Amino acid sequence: MGKQMTEMLKGTLEGIVLAILSVRPAYGYKITARLREQGFSDIAEGTVYALLVRFEQKGLVDVVKIPSEKGPLRKVYSLNAQGQEYLEEFWRTWSFLAGQLDQLRGGGR
Amino acid sequence: MGKQMTEMLKGTLEGIVLAILSVRPAYGYKITARLREQGFSDIAEGTVYALLVRFEQKGLVDVVKIPSEKGPLRKVYSLNAQGQEYLEEFWRTWSFLAGQLDQLRGGGR
DNA sequence: TACTGGTACATAGTAACGCTGAATAGAGGC
DNA sequence: GCCTCTATTCAGCGTTACTATGTACCAGTA
């Protein structure tokens, strides 16, 4: 992945994963696979797990352990009220930034 | 400034400043002031200067020293061909990310 | 039994970036 | 002289994503 993308993901990946969780609960492995399908080609496994741990520590998610059909236990994460709140703030921040960028891009031509 | 914004600016502020320079050459103090007016309320002084130094090291900008009407010499930065190229790549990366986020946001409701 | 491959989670170490806070310095106004 | 505004620089810090590796469970196969 490009270095620009790597840096741009800081702060954004968090929101992306929260948004994914807001649609439906999911576990790390699945989230990583989904991100890769969506074009974030080399998101590292460890990256998502670290993120999920942080969510848990901040109290943004609830966790349930569910047996997998194949392999070790899955840790299924779901967004709780606080996480929803946090996600909304993320969207506000993102909107502002995207607005500014659009303006700059338009003005630059 | 919010912590979310701080993290989101990583990788993005770089593009923002490059975009500003692509419109017309500018110097650190002015850029910082302009960013603050545009709503990036507490961009730290040092942040922009560090960015400009990095641009210089990567060879994305040309630098001229010009006397100020009031105060020490200004270091005026202008985007060169390589910088222009880099900025275009930034826009491509940004477009991809913004597209993904828009999709997620739409799907989440 | 041993091997392979897919699923699933965890973690130590590293690099990059923006922030904090302070220092330096010139010019003009009181 | 002292303060304010302009203008740049730098050391140290916290957060984040990446790299690389390790653990573990299960199914299929030879």
PDB file of C-alpha atoms (C1' of nucleotides) in Angstrom:
ATOM      1  CA  MET A   1       0.000   0.000   0.000  1.00  0.00           C
ATOM      2  CA  GLY A   2       1.183   3.519  -0.693  1.00  0.00           C
ATOM      3  CA  LYS A   3       2.723   5.514   2.059  1.00  0.00           C
ATOM      4  CA  GLN A   4       0.210   8.293   1.547  1.00  0.00           C
ATOM      5  CA  MET A   5      -2.601   5.843   2.148  1.00  0.00           C
ATOM      6  CA  THR A   6      -0.932   4.485   5.263  1.00  0.00           C
ATOM      7  CA  GLU A   7      -0.778   7.919   6.820  1.00  0.00           C
ATOM      8  CA  MET A   8      -4.233   8.893   5.654  1.00  0.00           C
ATOM      9  CA  LEU A   9      -5.701   5.798   7.284  1.00  0.00           C
ATOM     10  CA  LYS A  10      -4.547   7.023  10.669  1.00  0.00           C
ATOM     11  CA  GLY A  11      -7.679   8.184  12.373  1.00  0.00           C
ATOM     12  CA  THR A  12      -9.805   7.109   9.423  1.00  0.00           C
ATOM     13  CA  LEU A  13      -9.492   3.359   9.686  1.00  0.00           C
ATOM     14  CA  GLU A  14     -10.935   3.678  13.149  1.00  0.00           C
ATOM     15  CA  GLY A  15     -14.066   5.251  11.715  1.00  0.00           C
ATOM     16  CA  ILE A  16     -14.247   2.754   8.888  1.00  0.00           C
ATOM     17  CA  VAL A  17     -14.248  -0.200  11.257  1.00  0.00           C
ATOM     18  CA  LEU A  18     -16.735   1.471  13.581  1.00  0.00           C
ATOM     19  CA  ALA A  19     -19.005   2.051  10.598  1.00  0.00           C
ATOM     20  CA  ILE A  20     -18.716  -1.594   9.610  1.00  0.00           C
ATOM     21  CA  LEU A  21     -19.617  -2.641  13.143  1.00  0.00           C
ATOM     22  CA  SER A  22     -22.574  -0.270  13.206  1.00  0.00           C
ATOM     23  CA  VAL A  23     -24.166  -2.204  10.361  1.00  0.00           C
ATOM     24  CA  ARG A  24     -23.764  -5.536  12.089  1.00  0.00           C
ATOM     25  CA  PRO A  25     -21.512  -7.176  14.674  1.00  0.00           C
ATOM     26  CA  ALA A  26     -18.357  -8.765  13.333  1.00  0.00           C
ATOM     27  CA  TYR A  27     -15.027 -10.280  14.329  1.00  0.00           C
ATOM     28  CA  GLY A  28     -11.477  -9.351  13.444  1.00  0.00           C
ATOM     29  CA  TYR A  29     -10.724 -11.900  10.793  1.00  0.00           C
ATOM     30  CA  LYS A  30     -13.908 -11.147   8.889  1.00  0.00           C
ATOM     31  CA  ILE A  31     -13.399  -7.401   9.098  1.00  0.00           C
ATOM     32  CA  THR A  32      -9.888  -7.710   7.717  1.00  0.00           C
ATOM     33  CA  ALA A  33     -11.106  -9.884   4.853  1.00  0.00           C
ATOM     34  CA  ARG A  34     -13.877  -7.437   4.071  1.00  0.00           C
ATOM     35  CA  LEU A  35     -11.527  -4.471   4.053  1.00  0.00           C
ATOM     36  CA  ARG A  36      -9.242  -6.286   1.665  1.00  0.00           C
ATOM     37  CA  GLU A  37     -12.100  -7.048  -0.692  1.00  0.00           C
ATOM     38  CA  GLN A  38     -13.085  -3.408  -0.616  1.00  0.00           C
ATOM     39  CA  GLY A  39      -9.750  -2.285  -1.989  1.00  0.00           C
ATOM     40  CA  PHE A  40      -7.684  -1.764   1.149  1.00  0.00           C
ATOM     41  CA  SER A  41      -5.495  -4.411  -0.307  1.00  0.00           C
ATOM     42  CA  ASP A  42      -2.861  -4.969   2.321  1.00  0.00           C
ATOM     43  CA  ILE A  43      -4.401  -4.059   5.604  1.00  0.00           C
ATOM     44  CA  ALA A  44      -2.306  -6.060   8.048  1.00  0.00           C
ATOM     45  CA  GLU A  45      -4.069  -8.583  10.288  1.00  0.00           C
ATOM     46  CA  GLY A  46      -2.507  -7.165  13.375  1.00  0.00           C
ATOM     47  CA  THR A  47      -3.746  -3.688  12.581  1.00  0.00           C
ATOM     48  CA  VAL A  48      -7.408  -4.573  12.897  1.00  0.00           C
ATOM     49  CA  TYR A  49      -6.911  -6.591  16.063  1.00  0.00           C
ATOM     50  CA  ALA A  50      -5.064  -3.734  17.683  1.00  0.00           C
ATOM     51  CA  LEU A  51      -7.908  -1.418  16.728  1.00  0.00           C
ATOM     52  CA  LEU A  52     -10.503  -3.742  18.236  1.00  0.00           C
ATOM     53  CA  VAL A  53      -8.557  -3.971  21.467  1.00  0.00           C
ATOM     54  CA  ARG A  54      -8.504  -0.183  21.619  1.00  0.00           C
ATOM     55  CA  PHE A  55     -12.256  -0.032  21.043  1.00  0.00           C
ATOM     56  CA  GLU A  56     -12.748  -2.436  23.890  1.00  0.00           C
ATOM     57  CA  GLN A  57     -10.530  -0.429  26.213  1.00  0.00           C
ATOM     58  CA  LYS A  58     -12.390   2.768  25.357  1.00  0.00           C
ATOM     59  CA  GLY A  59     -15.688   1.008  26.017  1.00  0.00           C
ATOM     60  CA  LEU A  60     -17.095   1.580  22.545  1.00  0.00           C
ATOM     61  CA  VAL A  61     -17.992  -2.035  21.887  1.00  0.00           C
ATOM     62  CA  ASP A  62     -19.478  -5.108  23.522  1.00  0.00           C
ATOM     63  CA  VAL A  63     -17.745  -8.433  23.050  1.00  0.00           C
ATOM     64  CA  VAL A  64     -19.060 -11.970  22.883  1.00  0.00           C
ATOM     65  CA  LYS A  65     -17.053 -15.107  22.285  1.00  0.00           C
ATOM     66  CA  ILE A  66     -18.642 -17.440  19.830  1.00  0.00           C
ATOM     67  CA  PRO A  67     -17.330 -20.806  18.647  1.00  0.00           C
ATOM     68  CA  SER A  68     -16.236 -20.908  15.047  1.00  0.00           C
ATOM     69  CA  GLU A  69     -17.177 -23.655  12.625  1.00  0.00           C
ATOM     70  CA  LYS A  70     -13.526 -23.978  11.887  1.00  0.00           C
ATOM     71  CA  GLY A  71     -10.764 -22.749  14.122  1.00  0.00           C
ATOM     72  CA  PRO A  72     -10.516 -21.020  17.481  1.00  0.00           C
ATOM     73  CA  LEU A  73     -13.168 -18.918  19.207  1.00  0.00           C
ATOM     74  CA  ARG A  74     -14.358 -15.802  17.454  1.00  0.00           C
ATOM     75  CA  LYS A  75     -14.497 -12.562  19.356  1.00  0.00           C
ATOM     76  CA  VAL A  76     -17.573 -10.876  17.990  1.00  0.00           C
ATOM     77  CA  TYR A  77     -17.691  -7.115  18.514  1.00  0.00           C
ATOM     78  CA  SER A  78     -20.825  -4.977  18.440  1.00  0.00           C
ATOM     79  CA  LEU A  79     -21.164  -1.235  18.752  1.00  0.00           C
ATOM     80  CA  ASN A  80     -22.774  -0.029  21.977  1.00  0.00           C
ATOM     81  CA  ALA A  81     -24.364   3.338  22.715  1.00  0.00           C
ATOM     82  CA  GLN A  82     -21.061   4.991  23.468  1.00  0.00           C
ATOM     83  CA  GLY A  83     -19.595   3.604  20.279  1.00  0.00           C
ATOM     84  CA  GLN A  84     -22.530   4.930  18.298  1.00  0.00           C
ATOM     85  CA  GLU A  85     -21.933   8.337  19.797  1.00  0.00           C
ATOM     86  CA  TYR A  86     -18.254   8.143  18.966  1.00  0.00           C
ATOM     87  CA  LEU A  87     -19.059   7.133  15.408  1.00  0.00           C
ATOM     88  CA  GLU A  88     -21.345  10.119  15.000  1.00  0.00           C
ATOM     89  CA  GLU A  89     -18.580  12.398  16.133  1.00  0.00           C
ATOM     90  CA  PHE A  90     -16.318  10.708  13.656  1.00  0.00           C
ATOM     91  CA  TRP A  91     -18.747  11.511  10.849  1.00  0.00           C
ATOM     92  CA  ARG A  92     -18.915  15.130  11.931  1.00  0.00           C
ATOM     93  CA  THR A  93     -15.142  15.417  11.906  1.00  0.00           C
ATOM     94  CA  TRP A  94     -14.925  13.644   8.587  1.00  0.00           C
ATOM     95  CA  SER A  95     -17.581  15.859   7.019  1.00  0.00           C
ATOM     96  CA  PHE A  96     -15.706  18.962   8.009  1.00  0.00           C
ATOM     97  CA  LEU A  97     -12.443  17.663   6.631  1.00  0.00           C
ATOM     98  CA  ALA A  98     -13.997  16.394   3.407  1.00  0.00           C
ATOM     99  CA  GLY A  99     -15.695  19.736   2.934  1.00  0.00           C
ATOM    100  CA  GLN A 100     -12.450  21.607   3.314  1.00  0.00           C
ATOM    101  CA  LEU A 101     -10.674  19.292   0.915  1.00  0.00           C
ATOM    102  CA  ASP A 102     -13.404  19.573  -1.711  1.00  0.00           C
ATOM    103  CA  GLN A 103     -13.163  23.316  -1.515  1.00  0.00           C
ATOM    104  CA  LEU A 104      -9.406  23.268  -1.918  1.00  0.00           C
ATOM    105  CA  ARG A 105      -9.610  20.893  -4.821  1.00  0.00           C
ATOM    106  CA  GLY A 106     -12.175  22.978  -6.612  1.00  0.00           C
ATOM    107  CA  GLY A 107     -10.238  26.185  -6.070  1.00  0.00           C
ATOM    108  CA  GLY A 108      -7.002  24.674  -7.304  1.00  0.00           C
ATOM    109  CA  ARG A 109      -8.200  24.326 -10.886  1.00  0.00           C
TER     110      ARG A 109
ATOM    111  CA  MET B   1      -8.808  20.407  18.628  1.00  0.00           C
ATOM    112  CA  GLY B   2     -10.485  17.058  18.933  1.00  0.00           C
ATOM    113  CA  LYS B   3      -8.355  13.984  19.113  1.00  0.00           C
ATOM    114  CA  GLN B   4     -10.185  12.482  16.162  1.00  0.00           C
ATOM    115  CA  MET B   5      -9.267  15.481  14.058  1.00  0.00           C
ATOM    116  CA  THR B   6      -5.648  15.291  15.135  1.00  0.00           C
ATOM    117  CA  GLU B   7      -5.388  11.712  13.944  1.00  0.00           C
ATOM    118  CA  MET B   8      -7.378  12.323  10.804  1.00  0.00           C
ATOM    119  CA  LEU B   9      -5.062  15.138   9.811  1.00  0.00           C
ATOM    120  CA  LYS B  10      -2.162  12.718   9.623  1.00  0.00           C
ATOM    121  CA  GLY B  11      -1.446  12.345   5.945  1.00  0.00           C
ATOM    122  CA  THR B  12      -4.172  14.813   5.071  1.00  0.00           C
ATOM    123  CA  LEU B  13      -2.639  18.009   6.328  1.00  0.00           C
ATOM    124  CA  GLU B  14       0.251  17.275   4.013  1.00  0.00           C
ATOM    125  CA  GLY B  15      -2.120  17.300   1.050  1.00  0.00           C
ATOM    126  CA  ILE B  16      -3.911  20.379   2.288  1.00  0.00           C
ATOM    127  CA  VAL B  17      -0.716  22.390   2.465  1.00  0.00           C
ATOM    128  CA  LEU B  18       0.467  21.097  -0.909  1.00  0.00           C
ATOM    129  CA  ALA B  19      -2.866  22.161  -2.377  1.00  0.00           C
ATOM    130  CA  ILE B  20      -2.487  25.603  -0.869  1.00  0.00           C
ATOM    131  CA  LEU B  21       0.992  25.903  -2.351  1.00  0.00           C
ATOM    132  CA  SER B  22      -0.247  24.763  -5.740  1.00  0.00           C
ATOM    133  CA  VAL B  23      -2.480  27.814  -5.936  1.00  0.00           C
ATOM    134  CA  ARG B  24       0.322  30.204  -5.120  1.00  0.00           C
ATOM    135  CA  PRO B  25       3.654  30.217  -3.266  1.00  0.00           C
ATOM    136  CA  ALA B  26       3.474  30.937   0.432  1.00  0.00           C
ATOM    137  CA  TYR B  27       5.453  30.885   3.671  1.00  0.00           C
ATOM    138  CA  GLY B  28       4.896  29.089   6.930  1.00  0.00           C
ATOM    139  CA  TYR B  29       3.440  31.825   9.028  1.00  0.00           C
ATOM    140  CA  LYS B  30       0.904  32.770   6.389  1.00  0.00           C
ATOM    141  CA  ILE B  31      -0.126  29.179   5.780  1.00  0.00           C
ATOM    142  CA  THR B  32      -0.700  28.595   9.469  1.00  0.00           C
ATOM    143  CA  ALA B  33      -2.796  31.739   9.718  1.00  0.00           C
ATOM    144  CA  ARG B  34      -4.832  30.742   6.689  1.00  0.00           C
ATOM    145  CA  LEU B  35      -5.488  27.263   8.048  1.00  0.00           C
ATOM    146  CA  ARG B  36      -6.696  28.749  11.297  1.00  0.00           C
ATOM    147  CA  GLU B  37      -9.093  31.049   9.499  1.00  0.00           C
ATOM    148  CA  GLN B  38     -10.432  28.082   7.573  1.00  0.00           C
ATOM    149  CA  GLY B  39     -11.523  26.311  10.711  1.00  0.00           C
ATOM    150  CA  PHE B  40      -8.470  24.271  11.634  1.00  0.00           C
ATOM    151  CA  SER B  41      -8.570  26.317  14.767  1.00  0.00           C
ATOM    152  CA  ASP B  42      -5.564  25.169  16.677  1.00  0.00           C
ATOM    153  CA  ILE B  43      -3.059  23.976  14.140  1.00  0.00           C
ATOM    154  CA  ALA B  44       0.191  24.341  16.031  1.00  0.00           C
ATOM    155  CA  GLU B  45       2.785  26.674  14.570  1.00  0.00           C
ATOM    156  CA  GLY B  46       5.478  24.069  14.641  1.00  0.00           C
ATOM    157  CA  THR B  47       3.366  21.595  12.738  1.00  0.00           C
ATOM    158  CA  VAL B  48       3.352  23.527   9.487  1.00  0.00           C
ATOM    159  CA  TYR B  49       7.052  24.326   9.649  1.00  0.00           C
ATOM    160  CA  ALA B  50       7.898  20.679  10.161  1.00  0.00           C
ATOM    161  CA  LEU B  51       5.762  19.826   7.147  1.00  0.00           C
ATOM    162  CA  LEU B  52       7.548  22.390   4.999  1.00  0.00           C
ATOM    163  CA  VAL B  53      10.936  21.058   6.009  1.00  0.00           C
ATOM    164  CA  ARG B  54       9.809  17.581   4.988  1.00  0.00           C
ATOM    165  CA  PHE B  55       8.615  18.892   1.634  1.00  0.00           C
ATOM    166  CA  GLU B  56      11.995  20.462   1.093  1.00  0.00           C
ATOM    167  CA  GLN B  57      13.809  17.236   2.000  1.00  0.00           C
ATOM    168  CA  LYS B  58      11.635  15.246  -0.384  1.00  0.00           C
ATOM    169  CA  GLY B  59      12.318  17.776  -3.126  1.00  0.00           C
ATOM    170  CA  LEU B  60       8.678  18.704  -3.650  1.00  0.00           C
ATOM    171  CA  VAL B  61       9.158  22.437  -3.318  1.00  0.00           C
ATOM    172  CA  ASP B  62      11.470  25.271  -4.281  1.00  0.00           C
ATOM    173  CA  VAL B  63      12.468  27.783  -1.649  1.00  0.00           C
ATOM    174  CA  VAL B  64      13.311  31.481  -1.863  1.00  0.00           C
ATOM    175  CA  LYS B  65      14.154  33.776   1.009  1.00  0.00           C
ATOM    176  CA  ILE B  66      12.399  37.090   0.816  1.00  0.00           C
ATOM    177  CA  PRO B  67      12.650  39.996   3.296  1.00  0.00           C
ATOM    178  CA  SER B  68       9.506  40.662   5.254  1.00  0.00           C
ATOM    179  CA  GLU B  69       7.983  44.103   5.683  1.00  0.00           C
ATOM    180  CA  LYS B  70       8.026  43.465   9.362  1.00  0.00           C
ATOM    181  CA  GLY B  71      10.120  40.787  10.974  1.00  0.00           C
ATOM    182  CA  PRO B  72      12.736  38.256   9.919  1.00  0.00           C
ATOM    183  CA  LEU B  73      13.232  36.733   6.454  1.00  0.00           C
ATOM    184  CA  ARG B  74      10.364  34.765   4.994  1.00  0.00           C
ATOM    185  CA  LYS B  75      10.999  31.392   3.466  1.00  0.00           C
ATOM    186  CA  VAL B  76       8.649  31.309   0.521  1.00  0.00           C
ATOM    187  CA  TYR B  77       7.820  27.816  -0.765  1.00  0.00           C
ATOM    188  CA  SER B  78       6.516  26.986  -4.215  1.00  0.00           C
ATOM    189  CA  LEU B  79       5.465  23.648  -5.643  1.00  0.00           C
ATOM    190  CA  ASN B  80       7.759  22.239  -8.320  1.00  0.00           C
ATOM    191  CA  ALA B  81       7.012  19.558 -10.907  1.00  0.00           C
ATOM    192  CA  GLN B  82       7.699  16.731  -8.484  1.00  0.00           C
ATOM    193  CA  GLY B  83       5.479  18.360  -5.913  1.00  0.00           C
ATOM    194  CA  GLN B  84       2.705  18.696  -8.447  1.00  0.00           C
ATOM    195  CA  GLU B  85       3.019  15.007  -9.224  1.00  0.00           C
ATOM    196  CA  TYR B  86       2.921  14.157  -5.539  1.00  0.00           C
ATOM    197  CA  LEU B  87      -0.156  16.320  -5.073  1.00  0.00           C
ATOM    198  CA  GLU B  88      -1.925  14.512  -7.877  1.00  0.00           C
ATOM    199  CA  GLU B  89      -1.204  11.212  -6.225  1.00  0.00           C
ATOM    200  CA  PHE B  90      -2.541  12.641  -3.016  1.00  0.00           C
ATOM    201  CA  TRP B  91      -5.815  13.495  -4.727  1.00  0.00           C
ATOM    202  CA  ARG B  92      -6.081  10.008  -6.132  1.00  0.00           C
ATOM    203  CA  THR B  93      -5.548   8.473  -2.707  1.00  0.00           C
ATOM    204  CA  TRP B  94      -7.972  10.898  -1.142  1.00  0.00           C
ATOM    205  CA  SER B  95     -10.633  10.211  -3.773  1.00  0.00           C
ATOM    206  CA  PHE B  96     -10.448   6.505  -3.144  1.00  0.00           C
ATOM    207  CA  LEU B  97     -10.724   6.940   0.600  1.00  0.00           C
ATOM    208  CA  ALA B  98     -13.527   9.477   0.361  1.00  0.00           C
ATOM    209  CA  GLY B  99     -15.400   7.178  -1.994  1.00  0.00           C
ATOM    210  CA  GLN B 100     -15.141   4.271   0.404  1.00  0.00           C
ATOM    211  CA  LEU B 101     -16.263   6.400   3.309  1.00  0.00           C
ATOM    212  CA  ASP B 102     -19.247   7.801   1.417  1.00  0.00           C
ATOM    213  CA  GLN B 103     -20.296   4.290   0.561  1.00  0.00           C
ATOM    214  CA  LEU B 104     -20.023   3.155   4.153  1.00  0.00           C
ATOM    215  CA  ARG B 105     -21.941   6.139   5.379  1.00  0.00           C
ATOM    216  CA  GLY B 106     -24.734   5.593   2.915  1.00  0.00           C
ATOM    217  CA  GLY B 107     -24.985   1.911   3.685  1.00  0.00           C
ATOM    218  CA  GLY B 108     -25.046   2.506   7.419  1.00  0.00           C
ATOM    219  CA  ARG B 109     -28.437   4.168   7.392  1.00  0.00           C
TER     220      ARG B 109
ATOM    221  C1'  DT C   1       0.871 -40.385  11.995  1.00  0.00           C
ATOM    222  C1'  DA C   2       2.472 -36.264   9.677  1.00  0.00           C
ATOM    223  C1'  DC C   3       1.714 -32.556   6.746  1.00  0.00           C
ATOM    224  C1'  DT C   4      -0.708 -28.825   4.650  1.00  0.00           C
ATOM    225  C1'  DG C   5      -3.788 -25.018   4.538  1.00  0.00           C
ATOM    226  C1'  DG C   6      -7.445 -22.156   6.106  1.00  0.00           C
ATOM    227  C1'  DT C   7      -9.386 -19.867  10.148  1.00  0.00           C
ATOM    228  C1'  DA C   8      -8.707 -16.784  14.185  1.00  0.00           C
ATOM    229  C1'  DC C   9      -6.358 -14.046  17.593  1.00  0.00           C
ATOM    230  C1'  DA C  10      -2.261 -11.731  19.822  1.00  0.00           C
ATOM    231  C1'  DT C  11       1.933  -8.928  20.470  1.00  0.00           C
ATOM    232  C1'  DA C  12       6.664  -6.854  20.407  1.00  0.00           C
ATOM    233  C1'  DG C  13       9.150  -3.572  17.817  1.00  0.00           C
ATOM    234  C1'  DT C  14       9.399   0.282  14.319  1.00  0.00           C
ATOM    235  C1'  DA C  15       8.413   4.539  11.639  1.00  0.00           C
ATOM    236  C1'  DA C  16       5.742   8.554  10.612  1.00  0.00           C
ATOM    237  C1'  DC C  17       3.139  12.342  11.880  1.00  0.00           C
ATOM    238  C1'  DG C  18       1.046  16.086  14.424  1.00  0.00           C
ATOM    239  C1'  DC C  19       1.102  18.354  19.022  1.00  0.00           C
ATOM    240  C1'  DT C  20       3.206  20.703  23.132  1.00  0.00           C
ATOM    241  C1'  DG C  21       6.109  23.979  24.700  1.00  0.00           C
ATOM    242  C1'  DA C  22       9.886  26.722  24.470  1.00  0.00           C
ATOM    243  C1'  DA C  23      13.554  29.346  22.337  1.00  0.00           C
ATOM    244  C1'  DT C  24      15.364  32.680  18.979  1.00  0.00           C
ATOM    245  C1'  DA C  25      15.107  36.913  16.323  1.00  0.00           C
ATOM    246  C1'  DG C  26      13.778  41.154  13.683  1.00  0.00           C
ATOM    247  C1'  DA C  27      10.832  45.380  13.323  1.00  0.00           C
ATOM    248  C1'  DG C  28       7.714  48.884  14.966  1.00  0.00           C
ATOM    249  C1'  DG C  29       4.951  51.332  18.667  1.00  0.00           C
ATOM    250  C1'  DC C  30       4.446  53.047  23.406  1.00  0.00           C
TER     251       DC C  30
ATOM    252  C1'  DG D   1      13.629  49.900  27.536  1.00  0.00           C
ATOM    253  C1'  DC D   2       9.666  46.994  26.922  1.00  0.00           C
ATOM    254  C1'  DC D   3       5.919  44.945  24.577  1.00  0.00           C
ATOM    255  C1'  DT D   4       3.617  43.050  20.529  1.00  0.00           C
ATOM    256  C1'  DC D   5       3.438  41.101  16.103  1.00  0.00           C
ATOM    257  C1'  DT D   6       5.842  38.640  12.658  1.00  0.00           C
ATOM    258  C1'  DA D   7       8.570  34.465  11.515  1.00  0.00           C
ATOM    259  C1'  DT D   8      11.226  30.296  12.078  1.00  0.00           C
ATOM    260  C1'  DT D   9      13.213  26.271  14.636  1.00  0.00           C
ATOM    261  C1'  DC D  10      13.641  22.287  17.685  1.00  0.00           C
ATOM    262  C1'  DA D  11      13.388  18.610  21.403  1.00  0.00           C
ATOM    263  C1'  DG D  12      10.294  15.442  23.346  1.00  0.00           C
ATOM    264  C1'  DC D  13       5.806  13.078  23.431  1.00  0.00           C
ATOM    265  C1'  DG D  14       1.595  10.234  22.225  1.00  0.00           C
ATOM    266  C1'  DT D  15      -1.034   7.885  18.809  1.00  0.00           C
ATOM    267  C1'  DT D  16      -1.455   5.052  14.995  1.00  0.00           C
ATOM    268  C1'  DA D  17      -0.589   1.614  11.326  1.00  0.00           C
ATOM    269  C1'  DC D  18       2.846  -1.641   9.660  1.00  0.00           C
ATOM    270  C1'  DT D  19       6.117  -5.602  10.017  1.00  0.00           C
ATOM    271  C1'  DA D  20       6.967  -9.864  11.592  1.00  0.00           C
ATOM    272  C1'  DT D  21       6.179 -13.506  14.277  1.00  0.00           C
ATOM    273  C1'  DG D  22       3.825 -16.772  17.322  1.00  0.00           C
ATOM    274  C1'  DT D  23      -0.071 -19.419  19.104  1.00  0.00           C
ATOM    275  C1'  DA D  24      -3.975 -22.392  18.366  1.00  0.00           C
ATOM    276  C1'  DC D  25      -7.837 -25.020  16.373  1.00  0.00           C
ATOM    277  C1'  DC D  26      -9.820 -27.790  12.688  1.00  0.00           C
ATOM    278  C1'  DA D  27     -10.286 -30.467   8.173  1.00  0.00           C
ATOM    279  C1'  DG D  28      -8.468 -32.990   4.445  1.00  0.00           C
ATOM    280  C1'  DT D  29      -5.073 -36.016   2.682  1.00  0.00           C
ATOM    281  C1'  DA D  30      -1.300 -39.106   1.942  1.00  0.00           C
TER     282       DA D  30
END
